[in-house]
Coordinates of C-alpha atoms in Angstrom, one line a residue:
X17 CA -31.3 -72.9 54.3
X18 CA -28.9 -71.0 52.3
X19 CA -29.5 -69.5 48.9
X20 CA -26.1 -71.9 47.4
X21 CA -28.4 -74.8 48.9
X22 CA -31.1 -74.1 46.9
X23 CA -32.1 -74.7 43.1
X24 CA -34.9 -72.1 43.1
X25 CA -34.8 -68.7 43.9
X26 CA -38.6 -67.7 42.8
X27 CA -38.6 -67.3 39.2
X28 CA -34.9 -68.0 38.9
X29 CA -33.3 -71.1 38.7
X30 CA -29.8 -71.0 40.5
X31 CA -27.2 -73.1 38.3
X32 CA -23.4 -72.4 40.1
X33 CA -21.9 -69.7 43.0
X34 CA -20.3 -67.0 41.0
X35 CA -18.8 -65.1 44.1
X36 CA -18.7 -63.6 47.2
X37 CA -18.8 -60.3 49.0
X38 CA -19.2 -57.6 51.0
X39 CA -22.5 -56.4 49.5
X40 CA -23.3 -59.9 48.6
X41 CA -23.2 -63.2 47.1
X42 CA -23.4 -63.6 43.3
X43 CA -25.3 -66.8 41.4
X44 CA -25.2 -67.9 37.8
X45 CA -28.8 -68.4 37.3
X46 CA -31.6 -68.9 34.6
X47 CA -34.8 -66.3 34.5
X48 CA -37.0 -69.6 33.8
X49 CA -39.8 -67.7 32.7
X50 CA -37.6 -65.3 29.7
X51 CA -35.2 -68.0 29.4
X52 CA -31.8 -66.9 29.6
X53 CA -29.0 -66.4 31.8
X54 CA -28.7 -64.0 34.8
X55 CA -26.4 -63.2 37.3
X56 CA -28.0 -62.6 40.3
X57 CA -26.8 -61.1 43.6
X58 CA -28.5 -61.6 47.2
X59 CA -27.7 -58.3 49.1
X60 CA -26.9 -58.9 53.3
X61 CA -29.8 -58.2 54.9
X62 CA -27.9 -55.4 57.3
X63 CA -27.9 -53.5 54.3
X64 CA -32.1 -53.1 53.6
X65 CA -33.4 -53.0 56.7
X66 CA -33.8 -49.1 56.0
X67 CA -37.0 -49.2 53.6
X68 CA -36.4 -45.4 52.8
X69 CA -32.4 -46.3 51.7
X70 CA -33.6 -49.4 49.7
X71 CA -36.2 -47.5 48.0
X72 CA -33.4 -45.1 47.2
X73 CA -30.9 -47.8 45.9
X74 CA -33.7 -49.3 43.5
X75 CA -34.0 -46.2 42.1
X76 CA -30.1 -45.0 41.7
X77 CA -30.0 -48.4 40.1
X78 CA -33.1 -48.4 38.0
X79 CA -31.1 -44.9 36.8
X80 CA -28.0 -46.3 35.9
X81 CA -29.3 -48.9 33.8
X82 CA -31.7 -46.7 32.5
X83 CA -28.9 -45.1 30.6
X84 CA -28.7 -48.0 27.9
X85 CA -25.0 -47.8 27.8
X86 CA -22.9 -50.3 25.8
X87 CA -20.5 -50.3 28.8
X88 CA -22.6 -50.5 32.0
X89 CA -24.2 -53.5 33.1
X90 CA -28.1 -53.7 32.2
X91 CA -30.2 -54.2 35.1
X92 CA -33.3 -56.9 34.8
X93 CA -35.0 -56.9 38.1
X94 CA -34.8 -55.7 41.8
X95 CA -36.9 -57.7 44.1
X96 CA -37.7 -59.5 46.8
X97 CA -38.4 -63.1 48.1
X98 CA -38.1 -65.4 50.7
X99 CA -36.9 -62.1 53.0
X100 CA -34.1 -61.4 50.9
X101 CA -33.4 -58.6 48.7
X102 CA -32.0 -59.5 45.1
X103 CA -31.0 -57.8 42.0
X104 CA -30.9 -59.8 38.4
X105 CA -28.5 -58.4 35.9
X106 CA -27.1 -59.5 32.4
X107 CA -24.5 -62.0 32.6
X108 CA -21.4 -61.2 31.5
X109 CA -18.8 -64.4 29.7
X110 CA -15.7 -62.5 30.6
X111 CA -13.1 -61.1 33.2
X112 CA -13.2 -58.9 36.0
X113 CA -9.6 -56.4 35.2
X114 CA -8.6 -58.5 38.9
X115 CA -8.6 -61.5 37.1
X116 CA -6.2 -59.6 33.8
X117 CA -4.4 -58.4 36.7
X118 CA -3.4 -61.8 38.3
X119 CA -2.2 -63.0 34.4
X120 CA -0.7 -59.9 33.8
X121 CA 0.3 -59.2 29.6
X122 CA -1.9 -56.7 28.2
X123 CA -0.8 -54.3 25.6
X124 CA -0.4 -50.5 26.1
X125 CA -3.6 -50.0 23.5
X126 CA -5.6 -52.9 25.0
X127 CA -4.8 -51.1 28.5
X128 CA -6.3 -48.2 27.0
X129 CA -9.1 -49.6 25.3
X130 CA -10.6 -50.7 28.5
X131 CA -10.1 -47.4 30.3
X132 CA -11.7 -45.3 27.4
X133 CA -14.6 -47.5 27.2
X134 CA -14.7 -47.4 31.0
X135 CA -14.4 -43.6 30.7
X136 CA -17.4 -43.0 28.2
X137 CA -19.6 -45.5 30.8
X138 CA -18.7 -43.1 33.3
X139 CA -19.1 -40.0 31.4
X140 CA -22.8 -41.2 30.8
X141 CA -23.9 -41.8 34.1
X142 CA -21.9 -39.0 35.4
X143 CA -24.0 -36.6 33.0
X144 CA -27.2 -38.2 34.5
X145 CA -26.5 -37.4 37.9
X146 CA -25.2 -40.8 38.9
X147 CA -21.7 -41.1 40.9
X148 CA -20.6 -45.1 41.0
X149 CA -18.4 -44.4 43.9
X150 CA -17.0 -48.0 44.4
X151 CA -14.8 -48.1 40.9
X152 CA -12.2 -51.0 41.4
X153 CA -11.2 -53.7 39.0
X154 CA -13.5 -56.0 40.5
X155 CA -16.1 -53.7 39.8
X156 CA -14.8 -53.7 36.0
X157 CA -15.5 -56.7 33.4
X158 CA -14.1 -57.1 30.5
X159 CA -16.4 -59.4 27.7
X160 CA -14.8 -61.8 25.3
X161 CA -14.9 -59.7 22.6
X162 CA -13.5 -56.7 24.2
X163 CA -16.1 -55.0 25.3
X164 CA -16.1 -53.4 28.6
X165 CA -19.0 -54.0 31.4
X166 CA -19.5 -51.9 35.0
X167 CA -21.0 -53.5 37.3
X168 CA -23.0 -52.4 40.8
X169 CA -23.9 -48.8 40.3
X170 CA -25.7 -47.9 43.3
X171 CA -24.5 -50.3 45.4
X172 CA -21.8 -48.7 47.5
X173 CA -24.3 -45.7 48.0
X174 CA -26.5 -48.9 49.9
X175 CA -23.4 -49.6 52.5
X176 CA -23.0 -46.4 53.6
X177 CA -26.7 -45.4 54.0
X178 CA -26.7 -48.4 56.2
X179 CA -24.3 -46.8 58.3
X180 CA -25.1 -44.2 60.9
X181 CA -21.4 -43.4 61.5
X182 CA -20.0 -40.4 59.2
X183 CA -16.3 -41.6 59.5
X184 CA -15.8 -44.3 56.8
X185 CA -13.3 -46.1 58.6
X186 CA -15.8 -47.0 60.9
X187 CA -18.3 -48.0 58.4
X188 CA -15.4 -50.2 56.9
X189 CA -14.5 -51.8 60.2
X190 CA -18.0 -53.1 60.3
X191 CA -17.9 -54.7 57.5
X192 CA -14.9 -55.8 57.8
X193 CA -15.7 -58.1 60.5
X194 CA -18.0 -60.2 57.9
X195 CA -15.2 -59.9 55.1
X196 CA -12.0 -57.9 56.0
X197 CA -10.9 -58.7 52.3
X198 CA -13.3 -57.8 50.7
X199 CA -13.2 -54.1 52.7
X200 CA -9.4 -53.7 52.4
X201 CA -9.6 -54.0 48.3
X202 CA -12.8 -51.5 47.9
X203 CA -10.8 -49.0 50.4
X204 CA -7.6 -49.1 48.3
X205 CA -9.7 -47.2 45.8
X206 CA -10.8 -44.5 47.3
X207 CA -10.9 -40.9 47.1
X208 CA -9.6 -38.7 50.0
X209 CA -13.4 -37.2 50.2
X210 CA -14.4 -40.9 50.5
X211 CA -12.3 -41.5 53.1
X212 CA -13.1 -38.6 55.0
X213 CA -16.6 -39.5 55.3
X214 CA -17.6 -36.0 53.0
X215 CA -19.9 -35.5 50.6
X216 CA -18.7 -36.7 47.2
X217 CA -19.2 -35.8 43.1
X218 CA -17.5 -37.2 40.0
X219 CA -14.5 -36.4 41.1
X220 CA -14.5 -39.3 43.2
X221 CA -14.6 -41.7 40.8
X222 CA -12.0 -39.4 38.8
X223 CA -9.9 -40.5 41.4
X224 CA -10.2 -44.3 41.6
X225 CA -10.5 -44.5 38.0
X226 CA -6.9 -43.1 38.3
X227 CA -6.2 -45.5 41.4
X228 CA -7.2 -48.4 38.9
X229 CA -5.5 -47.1 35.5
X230 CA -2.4 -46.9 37.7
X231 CA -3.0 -50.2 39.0
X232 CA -3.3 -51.6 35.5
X233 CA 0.7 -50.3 34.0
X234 CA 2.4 -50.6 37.2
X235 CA 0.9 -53.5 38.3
X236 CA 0.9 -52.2 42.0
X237 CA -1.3 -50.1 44.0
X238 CA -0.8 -46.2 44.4
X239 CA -2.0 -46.2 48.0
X240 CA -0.5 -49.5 50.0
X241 CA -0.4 -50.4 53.7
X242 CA -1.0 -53.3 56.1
X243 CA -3.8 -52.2 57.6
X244 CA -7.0 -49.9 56.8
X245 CA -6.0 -47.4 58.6
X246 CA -2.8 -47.4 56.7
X247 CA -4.1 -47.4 53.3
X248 CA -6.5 -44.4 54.3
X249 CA -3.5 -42.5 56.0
X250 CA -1.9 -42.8 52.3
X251 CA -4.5 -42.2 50.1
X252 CA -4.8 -38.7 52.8
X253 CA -1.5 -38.2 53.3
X254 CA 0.8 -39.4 50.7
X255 CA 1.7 -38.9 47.0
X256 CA 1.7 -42.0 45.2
X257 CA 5.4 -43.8 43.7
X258 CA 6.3 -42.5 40.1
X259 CA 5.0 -44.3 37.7
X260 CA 8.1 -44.8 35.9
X261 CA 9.5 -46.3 39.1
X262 CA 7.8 -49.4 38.0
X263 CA 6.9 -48.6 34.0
X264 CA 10.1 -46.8 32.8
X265 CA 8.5 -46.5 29.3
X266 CA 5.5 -45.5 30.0
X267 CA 4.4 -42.3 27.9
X268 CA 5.0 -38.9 29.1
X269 CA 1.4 -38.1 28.7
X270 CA -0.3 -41.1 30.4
X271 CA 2.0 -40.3 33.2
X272 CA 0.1 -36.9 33.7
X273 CA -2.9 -38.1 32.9
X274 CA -2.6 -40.8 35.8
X275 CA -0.9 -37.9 37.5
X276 CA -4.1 -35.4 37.4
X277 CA -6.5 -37.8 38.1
X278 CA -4.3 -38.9 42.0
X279 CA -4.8 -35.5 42.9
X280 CA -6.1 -35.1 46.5
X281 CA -7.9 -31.8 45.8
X282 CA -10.4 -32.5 44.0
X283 CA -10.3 -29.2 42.6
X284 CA -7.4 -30.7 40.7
X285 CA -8.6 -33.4 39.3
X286 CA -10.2 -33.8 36.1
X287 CA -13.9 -32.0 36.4
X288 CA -15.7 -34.4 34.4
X289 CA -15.0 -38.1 33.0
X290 CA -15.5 -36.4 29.9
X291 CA -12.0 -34.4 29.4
X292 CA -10.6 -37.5 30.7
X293 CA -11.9 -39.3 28.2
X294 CA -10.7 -36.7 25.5
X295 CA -7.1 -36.9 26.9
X296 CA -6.9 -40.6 26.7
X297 CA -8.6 -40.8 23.5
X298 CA -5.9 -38.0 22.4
X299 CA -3.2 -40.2 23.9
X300 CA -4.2 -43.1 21.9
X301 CA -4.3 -41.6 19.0
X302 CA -1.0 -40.2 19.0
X303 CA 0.8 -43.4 20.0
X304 CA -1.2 -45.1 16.9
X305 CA 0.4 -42.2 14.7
X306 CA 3.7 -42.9 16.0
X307 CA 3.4 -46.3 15.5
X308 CA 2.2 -45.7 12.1
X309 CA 5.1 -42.9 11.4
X310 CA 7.8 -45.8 12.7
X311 CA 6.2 -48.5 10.3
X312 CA 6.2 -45.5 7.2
X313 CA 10.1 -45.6 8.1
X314 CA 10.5 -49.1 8.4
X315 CA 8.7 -50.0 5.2
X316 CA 8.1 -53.6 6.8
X317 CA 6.8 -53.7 10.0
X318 CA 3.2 -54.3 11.5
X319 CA 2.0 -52.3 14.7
X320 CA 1.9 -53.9 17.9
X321 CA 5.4 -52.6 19.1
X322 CA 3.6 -51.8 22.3
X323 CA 3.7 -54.9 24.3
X324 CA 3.2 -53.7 27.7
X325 CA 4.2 -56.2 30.0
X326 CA 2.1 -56.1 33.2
X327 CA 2.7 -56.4 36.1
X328 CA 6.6 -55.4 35.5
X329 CA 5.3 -52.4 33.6
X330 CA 7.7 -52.9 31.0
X331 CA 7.1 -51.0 27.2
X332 CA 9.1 -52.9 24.8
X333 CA 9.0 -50.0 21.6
X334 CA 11.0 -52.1 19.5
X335 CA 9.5 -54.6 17.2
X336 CA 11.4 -58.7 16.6
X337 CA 11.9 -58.9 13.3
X338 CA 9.9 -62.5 14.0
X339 CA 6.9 -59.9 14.4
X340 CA 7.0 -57.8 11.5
X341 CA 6.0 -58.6 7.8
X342 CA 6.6 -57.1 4.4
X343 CA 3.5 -54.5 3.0
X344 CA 2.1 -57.2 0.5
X345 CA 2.5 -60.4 2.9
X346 CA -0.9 -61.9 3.0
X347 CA -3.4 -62.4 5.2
X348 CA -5.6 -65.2 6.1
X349 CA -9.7 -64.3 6.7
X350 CA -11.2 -66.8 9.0
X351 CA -14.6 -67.3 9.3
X352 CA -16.4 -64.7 11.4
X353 CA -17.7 -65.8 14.8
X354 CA -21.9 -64.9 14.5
X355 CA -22.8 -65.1 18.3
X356 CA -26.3 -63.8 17.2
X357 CA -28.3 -66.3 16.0
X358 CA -29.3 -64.9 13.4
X359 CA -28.1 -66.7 9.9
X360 CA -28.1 -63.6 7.3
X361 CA -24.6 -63.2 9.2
X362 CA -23.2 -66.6 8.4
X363 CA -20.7 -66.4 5.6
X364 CA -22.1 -62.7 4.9
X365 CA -20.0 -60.4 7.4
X366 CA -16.8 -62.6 5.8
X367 CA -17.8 -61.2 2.2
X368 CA -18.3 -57.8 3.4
X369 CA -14.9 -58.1 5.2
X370 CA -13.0 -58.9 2.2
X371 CA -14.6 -56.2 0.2
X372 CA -13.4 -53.6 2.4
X373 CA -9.4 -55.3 3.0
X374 CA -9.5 -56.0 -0.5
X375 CA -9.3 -52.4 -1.5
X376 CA -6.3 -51.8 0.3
X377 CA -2.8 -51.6 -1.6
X378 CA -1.2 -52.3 1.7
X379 CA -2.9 -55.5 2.2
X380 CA -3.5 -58.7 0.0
X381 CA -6.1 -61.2 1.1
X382 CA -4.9 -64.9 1.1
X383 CA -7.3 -66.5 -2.1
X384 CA -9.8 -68.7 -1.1
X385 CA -8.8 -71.1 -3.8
X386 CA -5.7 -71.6 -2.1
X387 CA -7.2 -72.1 1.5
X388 CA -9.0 -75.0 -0.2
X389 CA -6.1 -76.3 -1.5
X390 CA -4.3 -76.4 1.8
X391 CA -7.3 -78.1 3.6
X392 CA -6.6 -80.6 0.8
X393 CA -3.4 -80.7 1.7
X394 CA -3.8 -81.5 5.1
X395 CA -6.4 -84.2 4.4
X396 CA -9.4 -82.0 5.3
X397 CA -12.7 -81.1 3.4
X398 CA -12.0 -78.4 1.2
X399 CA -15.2 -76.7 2.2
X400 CA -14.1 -76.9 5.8
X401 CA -15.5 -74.1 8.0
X402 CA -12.2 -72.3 9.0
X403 CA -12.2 -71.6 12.4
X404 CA -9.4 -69.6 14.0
X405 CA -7.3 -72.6 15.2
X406 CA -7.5 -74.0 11.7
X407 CA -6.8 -70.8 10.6
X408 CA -3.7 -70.2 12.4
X409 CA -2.2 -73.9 11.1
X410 CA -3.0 -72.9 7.7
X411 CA -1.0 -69.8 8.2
X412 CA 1.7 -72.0 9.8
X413 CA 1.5 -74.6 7.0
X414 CA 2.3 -71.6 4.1
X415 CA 4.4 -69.2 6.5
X416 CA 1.3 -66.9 6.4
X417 CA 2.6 -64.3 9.2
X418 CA -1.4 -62.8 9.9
X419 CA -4.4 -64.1 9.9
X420 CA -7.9 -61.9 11.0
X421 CA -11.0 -63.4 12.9
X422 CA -13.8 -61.4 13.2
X423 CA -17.2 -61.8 15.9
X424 CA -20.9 -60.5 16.0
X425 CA -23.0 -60.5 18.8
X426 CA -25.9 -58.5 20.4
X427 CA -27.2 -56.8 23.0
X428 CA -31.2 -56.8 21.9
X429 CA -31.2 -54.4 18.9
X430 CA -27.9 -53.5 18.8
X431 CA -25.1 -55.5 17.2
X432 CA -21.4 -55.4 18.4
X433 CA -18.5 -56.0 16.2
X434 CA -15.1 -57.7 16.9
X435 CA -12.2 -57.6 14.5
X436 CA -8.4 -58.6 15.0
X437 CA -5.6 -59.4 14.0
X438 CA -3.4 -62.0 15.1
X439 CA 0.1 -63.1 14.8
X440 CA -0.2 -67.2 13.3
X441 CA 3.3 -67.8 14.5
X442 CA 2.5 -66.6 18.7
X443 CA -1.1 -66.4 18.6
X444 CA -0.9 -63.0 20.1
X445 CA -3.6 -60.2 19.2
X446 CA -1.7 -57.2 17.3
X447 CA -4.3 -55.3 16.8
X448 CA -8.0 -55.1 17.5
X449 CA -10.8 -53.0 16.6
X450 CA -14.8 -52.6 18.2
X451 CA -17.8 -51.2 16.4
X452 CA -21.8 -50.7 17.1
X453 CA -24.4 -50.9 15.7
X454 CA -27.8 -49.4 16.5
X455 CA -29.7 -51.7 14.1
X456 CA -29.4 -54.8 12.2
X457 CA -29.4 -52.4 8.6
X458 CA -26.3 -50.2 10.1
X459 CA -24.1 -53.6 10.8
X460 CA -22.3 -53.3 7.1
X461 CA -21.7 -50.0 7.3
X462 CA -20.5 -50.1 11.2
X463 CA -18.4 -53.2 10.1
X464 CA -16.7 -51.2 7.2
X465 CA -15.6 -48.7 9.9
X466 CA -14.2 -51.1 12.2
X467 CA -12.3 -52.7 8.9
X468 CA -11.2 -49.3 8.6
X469 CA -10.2 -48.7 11.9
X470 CA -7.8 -52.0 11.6
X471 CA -6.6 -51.4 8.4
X472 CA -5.1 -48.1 10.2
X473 CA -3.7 -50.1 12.5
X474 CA -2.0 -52.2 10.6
X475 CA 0.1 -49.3 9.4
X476 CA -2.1 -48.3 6.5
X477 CA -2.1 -44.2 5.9
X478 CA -5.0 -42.7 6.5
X479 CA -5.6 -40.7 3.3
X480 CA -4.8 -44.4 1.3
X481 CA -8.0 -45.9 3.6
X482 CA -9.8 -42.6 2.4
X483 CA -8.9 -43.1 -1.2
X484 CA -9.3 -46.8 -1.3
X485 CA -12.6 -47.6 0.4
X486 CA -15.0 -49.9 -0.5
X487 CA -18.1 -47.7 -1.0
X488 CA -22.0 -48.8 -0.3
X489 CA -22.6 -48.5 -4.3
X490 CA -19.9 -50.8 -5.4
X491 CA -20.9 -53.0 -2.8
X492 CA -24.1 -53.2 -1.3
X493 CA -26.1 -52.1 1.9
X494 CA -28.2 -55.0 1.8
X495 CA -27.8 -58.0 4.3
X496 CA -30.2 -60.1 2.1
X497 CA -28.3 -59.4 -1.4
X498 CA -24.9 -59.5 0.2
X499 CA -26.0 -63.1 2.0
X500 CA -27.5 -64.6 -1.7
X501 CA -24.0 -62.9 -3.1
X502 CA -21.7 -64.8 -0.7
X503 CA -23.7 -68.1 -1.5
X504 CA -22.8 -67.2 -5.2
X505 CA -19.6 -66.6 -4.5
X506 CA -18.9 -69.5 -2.4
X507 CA -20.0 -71.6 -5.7
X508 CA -17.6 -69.6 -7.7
X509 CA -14.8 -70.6 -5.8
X510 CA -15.9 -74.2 -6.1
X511 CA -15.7 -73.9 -10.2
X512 CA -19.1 -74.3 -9.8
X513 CA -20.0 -71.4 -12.3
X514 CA -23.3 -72.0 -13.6
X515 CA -24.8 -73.1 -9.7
X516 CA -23.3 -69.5 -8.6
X517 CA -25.6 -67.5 -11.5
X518 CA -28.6 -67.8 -9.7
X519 CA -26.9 -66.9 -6.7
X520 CA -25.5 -63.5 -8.5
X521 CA -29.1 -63.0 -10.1
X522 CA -30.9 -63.0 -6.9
X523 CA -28.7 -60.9 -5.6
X524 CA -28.9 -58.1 -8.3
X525 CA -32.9 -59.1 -7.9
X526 CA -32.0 -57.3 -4.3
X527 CA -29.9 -54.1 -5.2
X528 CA -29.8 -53.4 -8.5
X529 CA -26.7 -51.6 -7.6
X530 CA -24.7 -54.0 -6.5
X531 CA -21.6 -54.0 -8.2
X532 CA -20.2 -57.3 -7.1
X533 CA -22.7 -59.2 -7.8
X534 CA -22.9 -58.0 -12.1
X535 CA -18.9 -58.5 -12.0
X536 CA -19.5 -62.2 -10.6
X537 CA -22.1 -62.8 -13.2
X538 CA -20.0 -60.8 -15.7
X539 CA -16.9 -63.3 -14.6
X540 CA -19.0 -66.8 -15.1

């Protein structure tokens, strides 16, 4: 009886088939006993017959998720029953960079949002000794909000321990009889060391980090054939198409970058993840201050004049005039998405978002006493929770041209944050911004740096986010006294002036310094 035929799996309650694999197939299932959601992977037997190599695998993997990165998969359990081998991992509600692949439209700075915080996974485990060595975009998740996930460190060390054969080809012929697929994708991205059958460092993954990143503008392979032997004889042999053959407007510097990394010296390459991360980082950062210099010009335009086209490869650097909007339009806050749990978010992080776009000279916030009069308007409850769709028909409804959403969640004690900006009229992001948090008491002061971070990308100068900042004393570091403050405020903007007092009292009760909360109290 196969695993897919069965609801139990020891502890673990299978729910649905994820996938399938060469080193394995994948289950949505529930730990029973903690409660939550795993995916869990069933590795071919032909893989751990070796105790010595399994024993080694555990390890390796036990390593890598030892780290504690953001960015690489955490690793519950590796195990055995019922003669198989398993390992449990965190499930991840998202997309492998295949599936963005197959659709295809991701901007230039989404592309490279994914590839830094791929980068910085790789940097860490690359500084603890750990080489992934099967990086592909299968291998590659991206989560809901943005953030990026690894998956299967250690695993394509397990397939070629299980081989006796040092040629690689070889090994991949074998499994290629099981899954010839499967094989042909994981040799596309790899390094000519790899496919030599020779010893292998970072550099390795250097190089199908760059097979991947090229992957992602062109929307092509470097490396192609029909067969495996083909693909290996290029990857040996032959120097990859320009990039601009397929992405004519991609940027001089990614083009090296991608460039460096395809090198089939190692020698050549990039010696550690870590100056490829500063060069992409570097890259991003001048295209952002290009954008910003173009918008200075303009006087009128919001970023997101990077809409890279994949697969064509197509940079469009010029803005519709159906995209851009005046320096004062405003924009819409919807409610932020609190993924946690944990109520002293709900309505709070909303608050502590307004404080911070509030400040701005660039930006006006759309009143709330208006939003209720549109959900009036429209025959709704004027204390309606306003969701992003309801959001964007507001914006529609008053020829808003932005609106910003906002999402929390965590990863045990530490709190990721989501902001973005969408256009109301295409629903398309145009910009986005992440943040962390090590602790539930660093989440107001990590989300004022993400509402920083967009601000800037919005077109705002840096020195005016510097000079107008919303600063912990005016406002308040307190989750508690910001929540009781939002409740107060909330009755404010009902007319409800003598409810809110309390609200404002309590609040001041909290942090004596809270600004806000004596002007709201001041104001009723």
């Amino acid at each position: 009886m196969t695993v897919a035929s069965k609801k139990k799996f020891g502890r673990y309650k299978i729910l649905s088939a994820i996938g399938a694999g060469a080193m394995g197939e994948v289950f949505l299932a529930e730990d029973t006993r903690l409660e939550r959601k795993v995916a869990l992977k069933i590795l071919p037997e032909k893989f751990t017959v070796n105790q010595d190599r399994l024993n080694r695998f555990v390890r390796e993997a036990k390593a890598a998720s030892s780290l504690n990165h953001p960015n690489i998969i955490t690793i519950y359990e590796v195990g055995r029953f019922g003669g198989a081998n398993f390992i449990a991992t965190e499930f991840i509600d998202g997309e492998t960079l295949r599936d963005i692949l197959r659709k295809g439209n991701l901007s230039l700075d989404e592309v490279l949002s994914i590839f830094i915080q791929t980068a910085e996974a790789l940097s860490a485990a690359h500084a603890a000794g750990i080489v992934h060595r099967d990086i592909k975009p299968e291998n590659i998740m991206l989560r809901r909000d943005g953030y990026v996930k690894i998956l299967d460190f250690g695993l394509a060390k397990l397939v070629e321990d299980s081989e006796e054969k040092s040629d690689y080809e070889g090994i991949t012929q074998e499994l290629g009889k099981t899954n010839p697929g499967v094989v042909m994708g994981t040799i596309s991205y790899m390094s000519p060391e790899q496919a030599r059958g020779l010893e292998i460092d970072v550099r390795s993954d250097v190089f199908s980090f760059g097979i991947v990143l090229y992957e992602m503008i062109s929307g092509r392979k470097p490396f192609e054939g029909e067969t495996i032997s083909d693909i290996i004889a290029a990857i040996l042999t032959r120097e990859p198409p320009l990039l601009t053959n397929f992405a004519p407007d991609a940027p001089k510097e990614l083009q090296r970058i991608i460039k460096k990394t395809l090198q089939k010296k190692r020698e050549k390459r990039y010696n550690s993840t870590r100056d490829l991360l500063g060069d992409l980082k570097d890259l991003r950062e001048e295209l952002l201050l290009e954008t910003k210099l173009e918008l200075s010009t303009a006087q009128s335009e919001i970023i997101n004049n990077l809409n890279f086209t994949l697969p064509t490869g197509r940079v469009n650097q010029n803005s519709s005039a159906a995209d851009s909007t005046s320096t004062k339009d405003a924009l819409l806050l919807t409610e932020f998405g609190n993924l946690t749990g944990e109520a002293v978010f709900d309505a709070t992080l909303k608050t502590a978002l307004a404080f911070s776009l509030e400040q701005s000279p660039f930006l006006d916030i759309y009143p709330e006493t208006k939003v209720r009069q549109t959900l009036r308007l429209m025959g709704r409850i004027p204390d309606e929770r306003v969701t992003e769709d309801l959001g964007r028909e507001i914006c529609q409804r008053q020829g808003l041209k932005v609106y910003i959403t906002g999402t929390i969640s965590n990863l045990g004690t530490v709190y990721v944050l989501t902001l973005e900006s969408v256009n109301a009229r295409t629903g398309e992001t145009i910009g986005r911004q992440l943040a962390q948090a090590e602790s539930k008491e660093q989440v107001l002061a990590a989300l004022g740096q993400a509402a920083s971070g967009l601000r800037e990308k919005l077109g705002e100068s840096v020195r005016s986010i510097e000079r107008f900042d919303a600063q912990l004393e005016y406002t308040t570091s307190s989750l508690e006294a910001l929540k009781v403050y939002s409740m107060g405020r909330e009755q404010s903007q009902k007319g409800k002036t003598f409810e809110a007092n309390p609200f404002y009292k309590r609040a001041i009760e909290l942090d004596p310094n809270f600004a806000h909360a004596y002007l709201g109290l001041a104001g009723n």
